[in-house]
XYZ file of C-alpha atoms in Angstrom:
786
model
C 9.357 20.049 -19.782
C 7.081 17.994 -22.036
C 7.895 19.183 -25.537
C 4.376 18.333 -26.717
C 2.488 20.053 -23.913
C -0.148 22.500 -25.080
C -0.498 25.935 -23.477
C -2.674 25.923 -20.381
C -5.402 28.076 -21.942
C -5.883 25.453 -24.642
C -5.813 22.542 -22.230
C -8.610 24.204 -20.313
C -10.978 23.447 -23.200
C -10.385 19.706 -23.075
C -13.141 17.768 -21.387
C -11.089 15.758 -18.937
C -7.389 16.505 -19.344
C -4.933 16.509 -16.465
C -5.382 18.821 -13.489
C -9.180 18.683 -13.833
C -11.585 17.184 -11.301
C -13.071 14.090 -12.897
C -15.239 11.505 -11.215
C -13.955 7.942 -11.089
C -14.533 6.272 -14.450
C -16.543 3.469 -12.803
C -18.219 5.497 -10.052
C -21.682 5.290 -11.596
C -21.224 1.539 -12.053
C -20.117 1.092 -8.451
C -23.233 2.720 -7.042
C -25.646 1.048 -9.471
C -24.106 -2.403 -9.185
C -23.225 -2.645 -12.855
C -19.431 -2.697 -12.430
C -18.314 -6.188 -13.450
C -16.013 -7.990 -11.041
C -14.808 -11.543 -11.593
C -17.714 -13.078 -9.704
C -20.122 -11.043 -11.872
C -18.769 -12.408 -15.148
C -20.925 -14.797 -17.150
C -19.880 -18.262 -16.041
C -18.463 -20.533 -18.755
C -20.379 -23.702 -19.508
C -19.321 -26.543 -17.240
C -17.713 -24.266 -14.650
C -16.304 -26.061 -11.612
C -15.732 -24.530 -8.186
C -12.890 -24.937 -5.713
C -12.637 -24.665 -1.945
C -9.529 -24.887 0.215
C -9.094 -27.469 2.937
C -7.278 -25.838 5.844
C -4.950 -27.341 8.441
C -6.280 -27.746 11.979
C -2.948 -27.510 13.821
C -0.482 -24.663 14.141
C 2.682 -26.667 13.503
C 3.115 -30.333 12.788
C 3.743 -33.118 10.314
C 0.854 -34.786 8.534
C 0.801 -38.411 9.721
C -2.119 -39.388 7.503
C -4.704 -37.707 5.312
C -7.784 -39.706 4.381
C -9.756 -37.845 1.708
C -11.950 -40.731 0.565
C -15.089 -39.278 2.137
C -14.340 -35.957 0.524
C -13.953 -37.530 -2.915
C -17.251 -39.412 -2.576
C -19.206 -36.377 -1.368
C -22.022 -35.135 -3.650
C -20.807 -33.143 -6.649
C -17.079 -33.587 -5.966
C -15.021 -34.009 -9.140
C -11.524 -34.030 -7.655
C -9.451 -33.263 -4.588
C -6.060 -31.686 -5.242
C -3.081 -32.238 -2.966
C 0.569 -31.268 -3.276
C 1.266 -34.309 -5.506
C -1.217 -32.968 -8.073
C 0.876 -29.869 -8.768
C 2.384 -30.722 -12.192
C 5.182 -28.183 -11.980
C 6.797 -26.552 -8.973
C 4.890 -26.636 -5.693
C 5.952 -23.105 -4.818
C 4.424 -19.639 -5.024
C 7.121 -17.687 -3.198
C 7.303 -14.227 -4.797
C 10.968 -13.801 -3.840
C 12.139 -17.131 -5.216
C 13.143 -18.492 -1.803
C 11.052 -21.641 -2.394
C 9.487 -21.494 1.055
C 5.768 -21.147 0.284
C 4.013 -24.191 -1.221
C 0.852 -24.089 -3.290
C -0.413 -26.777 -0.912
C 1.387 -27.929 2.220
C 3.369 -31.092 1.587
C 3.947 -33.161 4.704
C 4.452 -30.300 7.154
C 1.948 -27.711 8.373
C 3.400 -24.394 9.538
C 0.348 -22.389 10.590
C -3.233 -22.985 11.636
C -5.351 -22.609 8.519
C -2.642 -23.429 5.980
C -4.187 -24.902 2.793
C -3.399 -28.625 2.549
C -5.876 -29.715 -0.136
C -8.408 -28.190 -2.523
C -11.821 -29.647 -3.321
C -13.103 -29.268 -6.886
C -16.870 -29.711 -7.268
C -19.802 -28.913 -9.514
C -21.006 -26.083 -7.239
C -19.368 -23.838 -4.713
C -21.635 -25.062 -1.920
C -20.789 -28.684 -2.673
C -17.091 -27.910 -2.580
C -17.420 -26.098 0.743
C -19.469 -28.862 2.364
C -17.094 -31.582 1.210
C -14.075 -30.040 2.948
C -15.604 -31.063 6.298
C -15.242 -34.774 5.600
C -11.442 -34.974 5.528
C -9.738 -37.088 8.187
C -6.276 -35.695 8.855
C -3.975 -36.828 11.635
C -0.970 -34.793 12.726
C 2.108 -35.173 14.837
C 2.087 -31.786 16.491
C 5.293 -29.827 16.952
C 6.262 -26.820 19.104
C 5.200 -23.480 17.703
C 5.723 -19.771 18.255
C 3.093 -17.171 17.477
C 4.018 -14.022 19.399
C 7.056 -12.163 18.110
C 7.600 -10.742 21.601
C 8.604 -14.238 22.711
C 11.553 -14.276 20.301
C 15.099 -12.935 20.381
C 15.618 -10.821 17.241
C 19.359 -11.508 17.321
C 19.172 -15.282 17.784
C 15.897 -16.744 16.561
C 14.998 -17.884 13.068
C 14.528 -15.283 10.350
C 12.586 -15.761 7.111
C 14.901 -13.509 5.118
C 18.192 -11.667 5.768
C 17.884 -8.584 7.988
C 18.939 -5.056 7.093
C 21.073 -2.596 9.010
C 21.126 1.152 8.377
C 23.684 3.331 10.066
C 25.155 6.796 9.809
C 27.578 8.094 12.375
C 28.295 6.386 15.705
C 24.894 6.054 17.374
C 26.127 4.216 20.455
C 28.704 6.882 21.257
C 26.257 9.696 20.543
C 23.684 8.175 22.878
C 26.245 7.497 25.610
C 27.581 11.052 25.503
C 24.177 12.725 25.334
C 23.051 14.595 28.485
C 19.863 12.511 28.659
C 18.970 8.990 27.552
C 15.787 6.931 27.267
C 15.279 3.294 26.381
C 11.872 1.873 25.571
C 9.745 -0.715 23.792
C 6.525 -0.438 21.838
C 4.164 -3.070 20.508
C 2.555 -2.219 17.200
C -0.241 -4.396 15.836
C -0.913 -5.719 12.367
C -3.954 -5.210 10.160
C -6.194 -7.211 7.862
C -6.794 -5.771 4.399
C -10.556 -6.349 4.606
C -11.077 -5.577 0.941
C -14.743 -5.514 -0.110
C -14.119 -8.097 -2.826
C -12.289 -11.107 -1.447
C -9.685 -13.196 -3.199
C -10.974 -14.822 -6.365
C -9.606 -16.498 -9.473
C -11.215 -18.135 -12.509
C -9.128 -20.188 -14.933
C -10.320 -21.081 -18.428
C -8.317 -23.745 -20.298
C -7.383 -23.156 -23.916
C -5.606 -25.054 -26.662
C -2.386 -26.919 -26.010
C -1.197 -25.921 -22.507
C -2.699 -22.433 -22.621
C -4.813 -21.049 -19.810
C -6.566 -17.717 -19.336
C -6.768 -16.625 -15.706
C -9.061 -13.909 -14.411
C -7.630 -12.997 -11.023
C -8.245 -10.205 -8.531
C -4.606 -9.208 -8.352
C -2.427 -6.119 -8.143
C 0.375 -7.978 -9.927
C -0.846 -9.809 -13.061
C 2.672 -10.613 -14.253
C 3.557 -12.303 -10.995
C 0.382 -14.382 -11.100
C 1.350 -15.314 -14.660
C 4.796 -16.441 -13.501
C 3.492 -18.364 -10.484
C 0.792 -20.156 -12.476
C 3.316 -21.038 -15.183
C 5.712 -22.462 -12.577
C 2.950 -24.491 -10.947
C 1.812 -25.858 -14.304
C 5.338 -26.419 -15.565
C 4.762 -24.382 -18.740
C 6.402 -21.251 -20.215
C 5.031 -17.859 -19.249
C 3.629 -17.359 -22.748
C 1.115 -20.158 -22.109
C -0.549 -18.183 -19.314
C -2.548 -14.989 -19.772
C -3.786 -13.078 -16.738
C -6.500 -10.425 -17.003
C -8.071 -8.078 -14.477
C -10.384 -5.132 -15.162
C -11.004 -4.033 -11.582
C -10.677 -5.131 -7.976
C -12.979 -4.368 -5.108
C -10.080 -3.109 -3.045
C -6.563 -4.433 -2.661
C -4.429 -2.341 -0.276
C -1.471 -4.670 -0.877
C -3.424 -7.796 0.014
C -3.661 -8.734 -3.643
C -0.017 -8.197 -4.539
C 1.065 -11.773 -3.774
C -1.885 -13.408 -2.041
C -3.786 -14.132 -5.260
C -1.034 -16.462 -6.470
C -2.328 -19.495 -4.586
C -5.934 -19.227 -5.743
C -4.907 -18.620 -9.359
C -2.475 -21.531 -9.368
C -5.003 -23.990 -7.941
C -7.743 -22.872 -10.323
C -5.357 -23.219 -13.269
C -4.142 -26.684 -12.171
C -7.706 -27.955 -11.911
C -8.777 -26.299 -15.167
C -5.943 -27.846 -17.100
C -6.458 -31.264 -15.513
C -10.206 -31.435 -16.181
C -10.398 -29.253 -19.312
C -13.128 -27.197 -17.666
C -13.190 -23.677 -16.308
C -12.626 -23.491 -12.545
C -13.405 -20.678 -10.106
C -12.199 -20.349 -6.529
C -13.746 -17.746 -4.205
C -13.130 -18.347 -0.509
C -15.581 -17.061 2.045
C -14.507 -14.235 4.345
C -13.440 -16.491 7.222
C -11.187 -18.661 5.047
C -9.837 -15.579 3.269
C -8.866 -13.887 6.530
C -7.451 -17.096 7.997
C -5.349 -18.181 5.015
C -4.034 -14.875 3.643
C -1.291 -12.579 4.971
C -1.696 -9.268 6.734
C 0.205 -6.137 7.704
C 3.281 -7.008 9.749
C 3.029 -6.280 13.439
C 6.215 -5.185 15.197
C 7.939 -5.018 18.514
C 10.007 -1.836 18.339
C 12.913 -1.415 20.761
C 14.535 2.011 20.822
C 17.135 4.031 22.668
C 17.614 7.761 22.223
C 20.130 10.292 23.463
C 19.131 13.974 23.622
C 19.803 17.254 25.389
C 17.749 19.506 27.638
C 16.351 21.497 24.716
C 15.071 18.392 22.964
C 17.728 18.097 20.273
C 18.174 14.420 19.489
C 21.834 13.352 19.288
C 21.496 9.693 18.401
C 18.980 6.854 18.090
C 19.178 3.086 17.999
C 16.238 1.016 16.721
C 15.387 -2.662 16.489
C 12.306 -3.481 14.430
C 11.300 -7.095 15.119
C 8.485 -8.196 12.833
C 6.050 -11.096 12.960
C 6.573 -12.362 9.412
C 4.888 -15.736 9.511
C 6.117 -19.041 8.155
C 7.629 -17.852 4.840
C 9.429 -14.881 3.395
C 6.673 -13.554 1.081
C 7.496 -9.801 0.961
C 8.812 -9.543 4.515
C 12.296 -8.581 3.347
C 11.298 -5.423 1.468
C 8.553 -4.609 4.005
C 10.942 -4.618 6.953
C 13.507 -2.770 4.820
C 10.998 0.004 4.192
C 10.200 0.192 7.895
C 13.851 1.081 8.441
C 13.770 3.537 5.535
C 11.062 5.442 7.412
C 12.379 5.191 10.965
C 13.391 8.853 10.529
C 10.020 10.084 9.216
C 10.637 13.852 8.929
C 13.514 13.986 11.426
C 17.255 14.296 11.070
C 19.012 11.842 13.339
C 22.642 13.087 13.696
C 23.698 9.503 14.440
C 21.500 6.494 13.809
C 21.656 2.729 13.934
C 18.590 0.737 12.864
C 18.161 -2.994 12.408
C 15.357 -5.207 11.168
C 14.528 -8.703 12.377
C 12.074 -10.455 10.014
C 11.221 -13.280 12.399
C 9.757 -16.694 11.606
C 6.501 -17.462 13.392
C 3.881 -20.173 12.987
C 1.319 -17.784 11.584
C 0.152 -16.980 8.072
C 2.933 -15.306 6.093
C 2.471 -11.562 6.344
C 2.576 -9.510 3.189
C 2.252 -6.102 1.582
C -0.141 -3.541 3.029
C -0.677 0.084 2.111
C 2.532 1.831 3.165
C 4.533 -1.421 2.943
C 6.258 -1.105 6.334
C 6.759 2.643 6.084
C 3.978 3.498 8.570
C 5.477 1.097 11.110
C 8.831 2.864 10.821
C 7.146 6.242 11.253
C 5.341 5.106 14.391
C 8.751 4.217 15.834
C 10.077 7.680 15.013
C 7.049 9.394 16.536
C 7.302 7.280 19.693
C 10.866 8.529 20.174
C 9.725 12.136 19.731
C 6.923 11.658 22.250
C 9.260 10.042 24.799
C 11.670 12.969 24.563
C 8.842 15.505 24.899
C 7.472 13.867 28.040
C 10.920 13.572 29.567
C 11.375 17.324 29.163
C 7.805 18.394 29.921
C 7.422 19.981 26.493
C 4.819 19.946 23.732
C 5.672 17.085 21.341
C 5.071 19.425 18.405
C 7.913 21.651 19.589
C 10.244 18.633 19.709
C 9.092 17.611 16.247
C 9.825 21.003 14.726
C 13.177 21.216 16.499
C 14.346 17.962 14.914
C 12.970 18.392 11.391
C 15.236 17.837 8.428
C 16.851 21.039 7.235
C 16.361 22.585 3.847
C 18.984 22.538 1.111
C 21.173 25.613 1.381
C 20.376 26.449 5.000
C 23.996 25.718 5.922
C 23.088 23.333 8.731
C 23.891 20.058 6.963
C 20.762 18.373 8.337
C 19.406 16.672 5.252
C 20.932 13.164 5.014
C 18.788 10.108 5.759
C 19.954 6.976 7.608
C 20.404 5.342 4.186
C 22.576 8.264 3.006
C 20.110 9.793 0.532
C 19.994 13.600 0.717
C 16.545 15.085 1.310
C 16.497 17.655 -1.474
C 12.797 18.521 -1.657
C 11.965 19.152 2.006
C 8.798 21.179 2.529
C 7.710 19.783 5.888
C 8.381 23.034 7.752
C 5.940 24.909 5.557
C 3.349 22.126 5.573
C 3.353 21.978 9.378
C 3.419 25.761 9.810
C 0.399 26.209 7.539
C -1.561 23.442 9.218
C -0.624 24.617 12.713
C -2.030 28.030 11.889
C -5.127 26.947 9.946
C -6.247 24.423 12.587
C -5.504 26.880 15.422
C -3.384 24.323 17.221
C -2.031 26.596 19.969
C -5.450 28.026 20.884
C -7.077 24.593 20.924
C -4.249 23.206 23.035
C -5.041 25.815 25.704
C -8.789 25.189 25.398
C -8.283 21.441 25.837
C -6.125 21.989 28.923
C -8.860 24.123 30.479
C -11.512 21.534 29.585
C -9.534 18.685 31.129
C -8.941 20.641 34.320
C -12.695 20.915 34.821
C -13.826 17.533 33.485
C -13.620 14.549 35.797
C -14.435 11.639 33.520
C -14.014 12.870 29.930
C -10.575 13.946 28.804
C -9.478 15.426 25.518
C -6.202 15.218 23.646
C -4.656 16.726 20.537
C -1.651 15.917 18.367
C -0.146 17.213 15.160
C 2.057 14.691 13.355
C 4.008 14.996 10.081
C 4.670 12.580 7.209
C 7.581 12.158 4.805
C 7.062 9.169 2.523
C 9.583 7.863 0.010
C 8.263 7.115 -3.469
C 9.634 4.229 -5.549
C 10.018 0.491 -5.278
C 13.093 -0.243 -3.216
C 13.728 -3.179 -5.561
C 15.075 -1.045 -8.402
C 14.000 -3.401 -11.192
C 10.316 -2.844 -10.393
C 10.552 0.849 -11.258
C 9.551 0.330 -14.868
C 6.280 0.241 -16.768
C 4.871 -0.379 -20.209
C 1.793 0.821 -22.056
C 0.048 0.206 -25.348
C -1.828 2.929 -27.205
C -3.812 2.521 -30.425
C -5.381 5.397 -32.325
C -8.217 4.237 -34.565
C -9.220 5.878 -37.816
C -12.187 7.664 -36.243
C -9.876 9.396 -33.783
C -10.811 7.231 -30.803
C -8.019 5.872 -28.635
C -7.480 2.478 -27.019
C -5.326 2.499 -23.871
C -3.764 -0.414 -22.052
C -1.016 -0.462 -19.446
C 0.406 -2.625 -16.680
C -1.291 -0.842 -13.791
C -4.327 -2.303 -12.073
C -7.473 -0.593 -10.867
C -8.552 -1.341 -7.302
C -10.796 1.678 -6.808
C -8.005 4.240 -6.490
C -8.635 5.898 -9.867
C -5.422 4.862 -11.633
C -7.160 4.019 -14.919
C -8.804 7.428 -14.976
C -5.600 9.329 -14.259
C -3.655 7.556 -17.002
C -6.506 8.137 -19.445
C -6.375 11.835 -18.554
C -2.661 11.856 -19.374
C -3.333 10.375 -22.825
C -6.220 12.762 -23.467
C -3.960 15.649 -22.517
C -1.220 14.473 -24.853
C -3.486 14.243 -27.901
C -5.597 17.225 -26.762
C -8.795 15.190 -27.131
C -11.769 14.803 -24.812
C -11.488 12.141 -22.154
C -14.454 10.178 -23.480
C -12.429 9.507 -26.642
C -9.989 7.385 -24.636
C -11.090 3.804 -23.983
C -9.825 2.292 -20.735
C -9.250 -1.445 -21.106
C -8.566 -4.325 -18.736
C -5.004 -5.007 -17.660
C -3.722 -8.144 -19.354
C -0.326 -9.786 -19.632
C -1.161 -10.479 -23.274
C -0.860 -6.784 -24.181
C 1.761 -5.334 -21.829
C 4.281 -7.887 -20.543
C 6.575 -8.063 -17.519
C 4.769 -5.421 -15.525
C 5.410 -4.448 -11.936
C 2.810 -4.615 -9.210
C 0.501 -1.674 -8.740
C 2.035 -0.804 -5.407
C 4.514 1.521 -3.707
C 2.296 4.458 -4.726
C 3.955 4.271 -8.132
C 0.938 3.470 -10.313
C 0.351 6.920 -11.787
C 4.043 7.826 -11.883
C 5.100 4.740 -13.831
C 2.092 3.924 -15.988
C 1.279 7.572 -16.670
C 4.772 8.119 -18.008
C 4.667 4.931 -20.103
C 1.306 5.879 -21.618
C 2.538 9.401 -22.287
C 5.589 7.941 -24.024
C 3.405 5.789 -26.291
C 1.132 8.723 -27.121
C 4.129 10.928 -27.875
C 5.460 8.372 -30.350
C 2.187 8.435 -32.287
C 1.984 12.193 -31.968
C 5.491 12.572 -33.414
C 4.482 10.439 -36.397
C 1.377 12.559 -36.953
C 3.482 15.722 -36.802
C 6.026 14.292 -39.254
C 3.180 13.303 -41.565
C 1.611 16.777 -41.417
C 4.974 18.465 -42.038
C 5.547 16.315 -45.108
C 2.023 16.498 -46.523
C 1.401 20.192 -45.956
C 4.993 21.395 -46.289
C 5.080 23.413 -43.061
C 7.740 23.680 -40.335
C 7.317 21.424 -37.262
C 6.593 24.371 -35.009
C 3.518 25.148 -37.124
C 1.889 21.836 -36.288
C 0.077 22.507 -33.022
C -2.384 20.218 -31.282
C -5.447 22.158 -30.105
C -8.546 20.797 -28.359
C -9.861 18.049 -30.657
C -8.127 19.535 -33.688
C -4.678 20.263 -35.081
C -3.466 23.567 -36.507
C -1.264 22.906 -39.518
C 0.153 26.159 -40.829
C -2.836 28.445 -41.423
C -5.515 25.768 -41.412
C -7.135 23.646 -38.725
C -7.891 19.953 -39.188
C -10.014 17.835 -36.901
C -7.979 15.315 -34.931
C -9.961 12.412 -36.407
C -9.521 13.802 -39.924
C -5.746 14.050 -39.518
C -5.643 10.509 -38.163
C -7.641 9.226 -41.165
C -5.295 11.001 -43.530
C -2.296 9.478 -41.770
C -3.822 5.999 -42.011
C -4.348 6.400 -45.768
C -0.686 7.362 -45.997
C 0.242 4.156 -44.087
C 1.440 5.883 -40.941
C 1.645 3.602 -37.900
C -0.997 4.592 -35.360
C -0.029 2.242 -32.580
C 2.844 2.423 -30.108
C 4.241 0.562 -27.122
C 5.429 3.014 -24.496
C 7.977 2.459 -21.787
C 9.304 4.295 -18.758
C 11.896 3.610 -16.099
C 12.405 5.814 -13.071
C 15.736 7.649 -13.331
C 18.369 8.357 -10.678
C 17.448 5.604 -8.225
C 19.903 2.985 -7.011
C 20.323 0.939 -3.855
C 23.119 -1.168 -2.361
C 21.483 -3.278 0.328
C 24.744 -4.762 1.568
C 26.108 -1.304 2.315
C 22.763 0.144 3.396
C 23.364 3.126 1.130
C 21.932 4.598 -2.022
C 19.008 6.540 -3.402
C 16.061 4.138 -3.131
C 13.486 6.909 -3.583
C 12.960 9.222 -6.535
C 11.300 11.846 -4.343
C 9.354 12.298 -1.111
C 5.707 13.156 -0.512
C 4.809 15.198 2.567
C 1.789 15.841 4.705
C 0.580 16.565 8.223
C -2.533 15.904 10.280
C -3.879 17.400 13.491
C -6.409 15.280 15.376
C -8.424 15.939 18.526
C -10.073 13.164 20.525
C -12.239 12.680 23.596
C -11.915 9.638 25.836
C -14.213 8.310 28.540
C -11.890 7.428 31.426
C -14.475 5.053 32.903
C -14.790 2.840 29.822
C -11.882 3.683 27.534
C -14.285 4.501 24.709
C -13.340 7.452 22.553
C -14.382 9.579 19.603
C -12.370 11.610 17.120
C -13.724 15.107 17.473
C -11.839 16.795 14.656
C -9.086 16.197 12.137
C -7.378 18.735 9.901
C -5.107 17.523 7.103
C -2.807 19.347 4.722
C -1.277 17.000 2.179
C 1.236 17.395 -0.631
C 0.151 15.843 -3.951
C 2.358 18.032 -6.104
C 0.473 19.369 -9.117
C -2.416 16.958 -8.776
C -3.570 15.088 -11.868
C -7.093 14.934 -10.453
C -7.827 16.694 -7.163
C -11.192 14.982 -6.703
C -9.573 11.555 -6.826
C -6.602 12.625 -4.712
C -8.760 14.123 -1.971
C -10.614 10.830 -1.770
C -7.318 8.989 -1.450
C -6.212 11.265 1.393
C -9.493 10.877 3.255
C -9.584 7.107 2.795
C -5.914 6.678 3.632
C -6.300 8.594 6.859
C -9.344 6.579 7.970
C -7.611 3.297 7.163
C -4.507 4.405 9.060
C -6.653 5.494 11.981
C -8.359 2.095 11.996
C -5.028 0.276 12.067
C -3.951 2.201 15.177
C -7.268 2.141 17.048
C -9.948 -0.524 16.509
C -8.390 -3.128 14.205
C -6.915 -5.821 16.412
C -5.600 -9.202 15.290
C -5.662 -11.824 18.031
C -4.310 -15.372 18.151
C -5.291 -17.721 20.952
C -2.985 -20.020 22.938
C -3.346 -22.730 20.295
C -2.140 -20.417 17.534
C -5.563 -19.914 15.962
C -6.508 -16.523 14.538
C -9.761 -15.639 16.283
C -10.399 -12.300 14.574
C -11.317 -13.736 11.180
C -14.698 -12.158 10.427
C -16.443 -8.793 10.764
C -18.054 -10.078 13.960
C -14.668 -10.065 15.711
C -12.515 -7.750 13.580
C -13.480 -4.085 13.773
C -12.737 -1.814 10.840
C -13.779 1.857 11.156
C -17.405 2.634 10.421
C -18.693 5.780 8.781
C -19.708 6.875 12.275
C -16.085 6.609 13.442
C -14.858 9.336 11.119
C -13.928 12.662 12.717
C -16.954 14.778 13.533
C -15.181 17.674 11.839
C -13.001 16.554 8.941
C -11.066 19.237 7.065
C -8.861 17.954 4.243
C -6.856 20.152 1.885
C -4.226 19.573 -0.739
C -1.364 22.043 -0.554
C -1.867 24.611 -3.299
C 1.733 25.617 -3.817
C 4.012 22.574 -4.145
C 4.900 20.557 -7.207
C 7.254 17.648 -7.585
C 10.898 18.646 -7.594
C 11.654 15.877 -10.073
C 10.035 15.742 -13.536
C 7.247 13.344 -12.603
C 4.133 12.958 -14.722
C 2.866 16.532 -15.089
C 4.706 17.379 -11.827
C 2.233 15.400 -9.741
C 3.086 13.314 -6.696
C 2.008 9.888 -5.543
C -0.986 9.896 -3.241
C -1.879 6.259 -2.590
C 0.244 5.376 0.432
C 1.555 8.715 1.800
C -1.778 9.734 3.421
C -2.059 6.459 5.370
C 0.407 7.474 8.149
C -1.590 10.652 8.787
C -3.664 8.407 11.054
C -0.742 8.408 13.491
C -2.079 11.756 14.713
C -5.072 9.948 16.263
C -2.848 7.552 18.216
C -0.864 10.454 19.641
C -4.002 12.457 20.402
C -5.261 9.466 22.405
C -1.905 9.326 24.154
C -2.223 13.033 24.978
C -5.706 12.496 26.408
C -4.529 9.578 28.541
C -1.554 11.642 29.755
C -3.892 14.373 30.981
C -5.113 11.978 33.683
C -1.732 12.495 35.361
C -1.288 16.116 34.283
C 1.212 15.026 31.621
C 3.767 14.057 34.235
C 3.876 10.358 33.306
C 4.551 8.903 29.881
C 1.408 7.019 28.755
C 3.290 4.245 26.928
C 0.207 3.553 24.825
C 0.699 0.648 22.436
C -1.256 0.124 19.223
C -3.891 -0.672 18.334
C -5.190 1.654 21.013
C -8.457 -0.177 21.491
C -10.870 1.099 24.142
C -9.668 -1.747 26.358
C -6.048 -0.690 25.949
C -6.922 2.970 26.512
C -8.771 2.055 29.712
C -5.828 0.016 30.992
C -3.497 2.931 30.258
C -5.815 5.311 32.119
C -5.942 3.013 35.155
C -2.161 2.650 35.066
C -1.786 6.425 34.968
C -4.158 6.876 37.895
C -2.278 4.338 39.983
C 1.143 5.775 39.240
C -0.036 9.355 39.706
C -1.666 8.567 43.037
C 1.415 6.724 44.206
C 3.844 9.385 43.062
């Protein structure tokens, strides 16, 4: 327990402490247009603009590149190529040296940056890129991961294998067996604010980089490597992003490096902001998978063993494909205990843009594989998939059934999925609606309905153990106001607000006394990315640690000055009780300053207990699990494949929420984004390897009108984190995303009704209207023939 925590009745008087509903700190600026993003900043005098020149073949060597017409175009100051990189021509986040700043000699995907135009205006830079004359010797290429052999073809990073028990024997001995394959599509981040970087040169070799990034320290490192200077020469700052979703964890490196190279070379500030088409073409996306599975089970639906192969389209370089495909395997169990399991990843090389982090970081893809197995078993037995789900849930500690060990050998010690699902099943009236839908379908010729209730268990922590650390800097000024800085980044998810609430709670001061400041590598060094749903957990703890250090000094000062025991120094709302008197917080701070007490502290936190041995496929990669469940009902038009989501009910576990208003928004947004991934958002490459869905005209994210007609979202009232997280809250960034799986399975249920649930729909994702229609026609044909 936090030794400094004030009693709840006192905390209730703080304007904005933890566990209170506070609006996003920038909400009023978002809606009035006064929130300052990088492109809104006052432009430095003499600012130059950059634009990428993209390759026009999918795979090939560059025979010649004539840029003379580009250089002589109006307003052009310079054209950068690989030879202009003064340091290392590499921005690989994993250190595998396989991702150049600019392609050097060989092009590995259509749209790969091969040069960068620097001009007086952005329009001049964009126009000039058209004048390049590049000749290629084209080479064979592969785009579709389904065309590859996961055991033989080229990988971008070593695969992972998880195993517990003898899956092959368990499957062979099981009374029933099924083998299948599923295709699972990728997803573009489609952040509102695109990639952008502005570099301002300083003295010596210094450069200040404003970059829309979730990982300022990594941008710092990559820019330093590209410039050939120490890290201390590069400062990266970011106040806010207009969305990230993982797309700004590594993908900002290239734009920042090029802006910094040009800024240093010309001693002028340089900004690079690609348009939406170039952004979507040249930056990575969510990994799409081909999932092969085999399952052995009995007549009741008990699963005896499973075998998975997750083959991922990774693109031309490693980027974060290793940890992404690892996490897919970590979640191939979702909420289910596999008595024997064997799971392998295949991070396959393809001639496409290198795929990267995306909300859930591979976990949702693993869960879809688990849910496909459950659905297959249910159809084979003619049972409700929910019954098969509940039958195979992880057990609870102490139930004597020994059903709580994951495929990576971590015990599930905080399992609450049974209660989550039971409460949601009752509150959404699942059984009654299931009967009503069956009656509707029996009497409706062209419109069919479907329903599905799917669970979520999401592991919280970076699987790379070293990233589970955070720093923070807290200053208390003599008027009692507080300056807060930490390594987390704000992309609209409310992290800055939550951490400020933690600091306000610690000092027992009103929230408006805490100043939220831009993330910068010059204040808090060596930070981890704001990812893996760890932002509040890590940075909240680090900020609390810094505040506690200052608080301890204030207590020691009060004890010495007023000669009272420590337990008689109590922080109350905006004041401190010292013995029998009360002193305003600001007054005590001023007194401490006059007595030369340090009022600044650097906080630090590292997640305890976690460890991971990748070679053995064993360990405790996650500090805890977050849980949730969603029930969705859909209607499909069997003549067109078009569909609507009629209703969704969600019950999600956020522990003891730091801010329910923010967390509810995260759950709602996560669900819609997950639904979009599995329904309308389709990435498509043509026969020449060109991405054709590279603009909102061809790539369909969910609209406001696509949300469920009835949308009931609740946070579970009773749970709190089993581990001592920040104020017993739980992460809520990524865990809600897989709740969208319920829509995919509701669509599958509706399609299955065409054949009275006698034929497995085998519905791949994204389940676009076209794909739904094809599945319906397939069901009709098979049903009529059988």
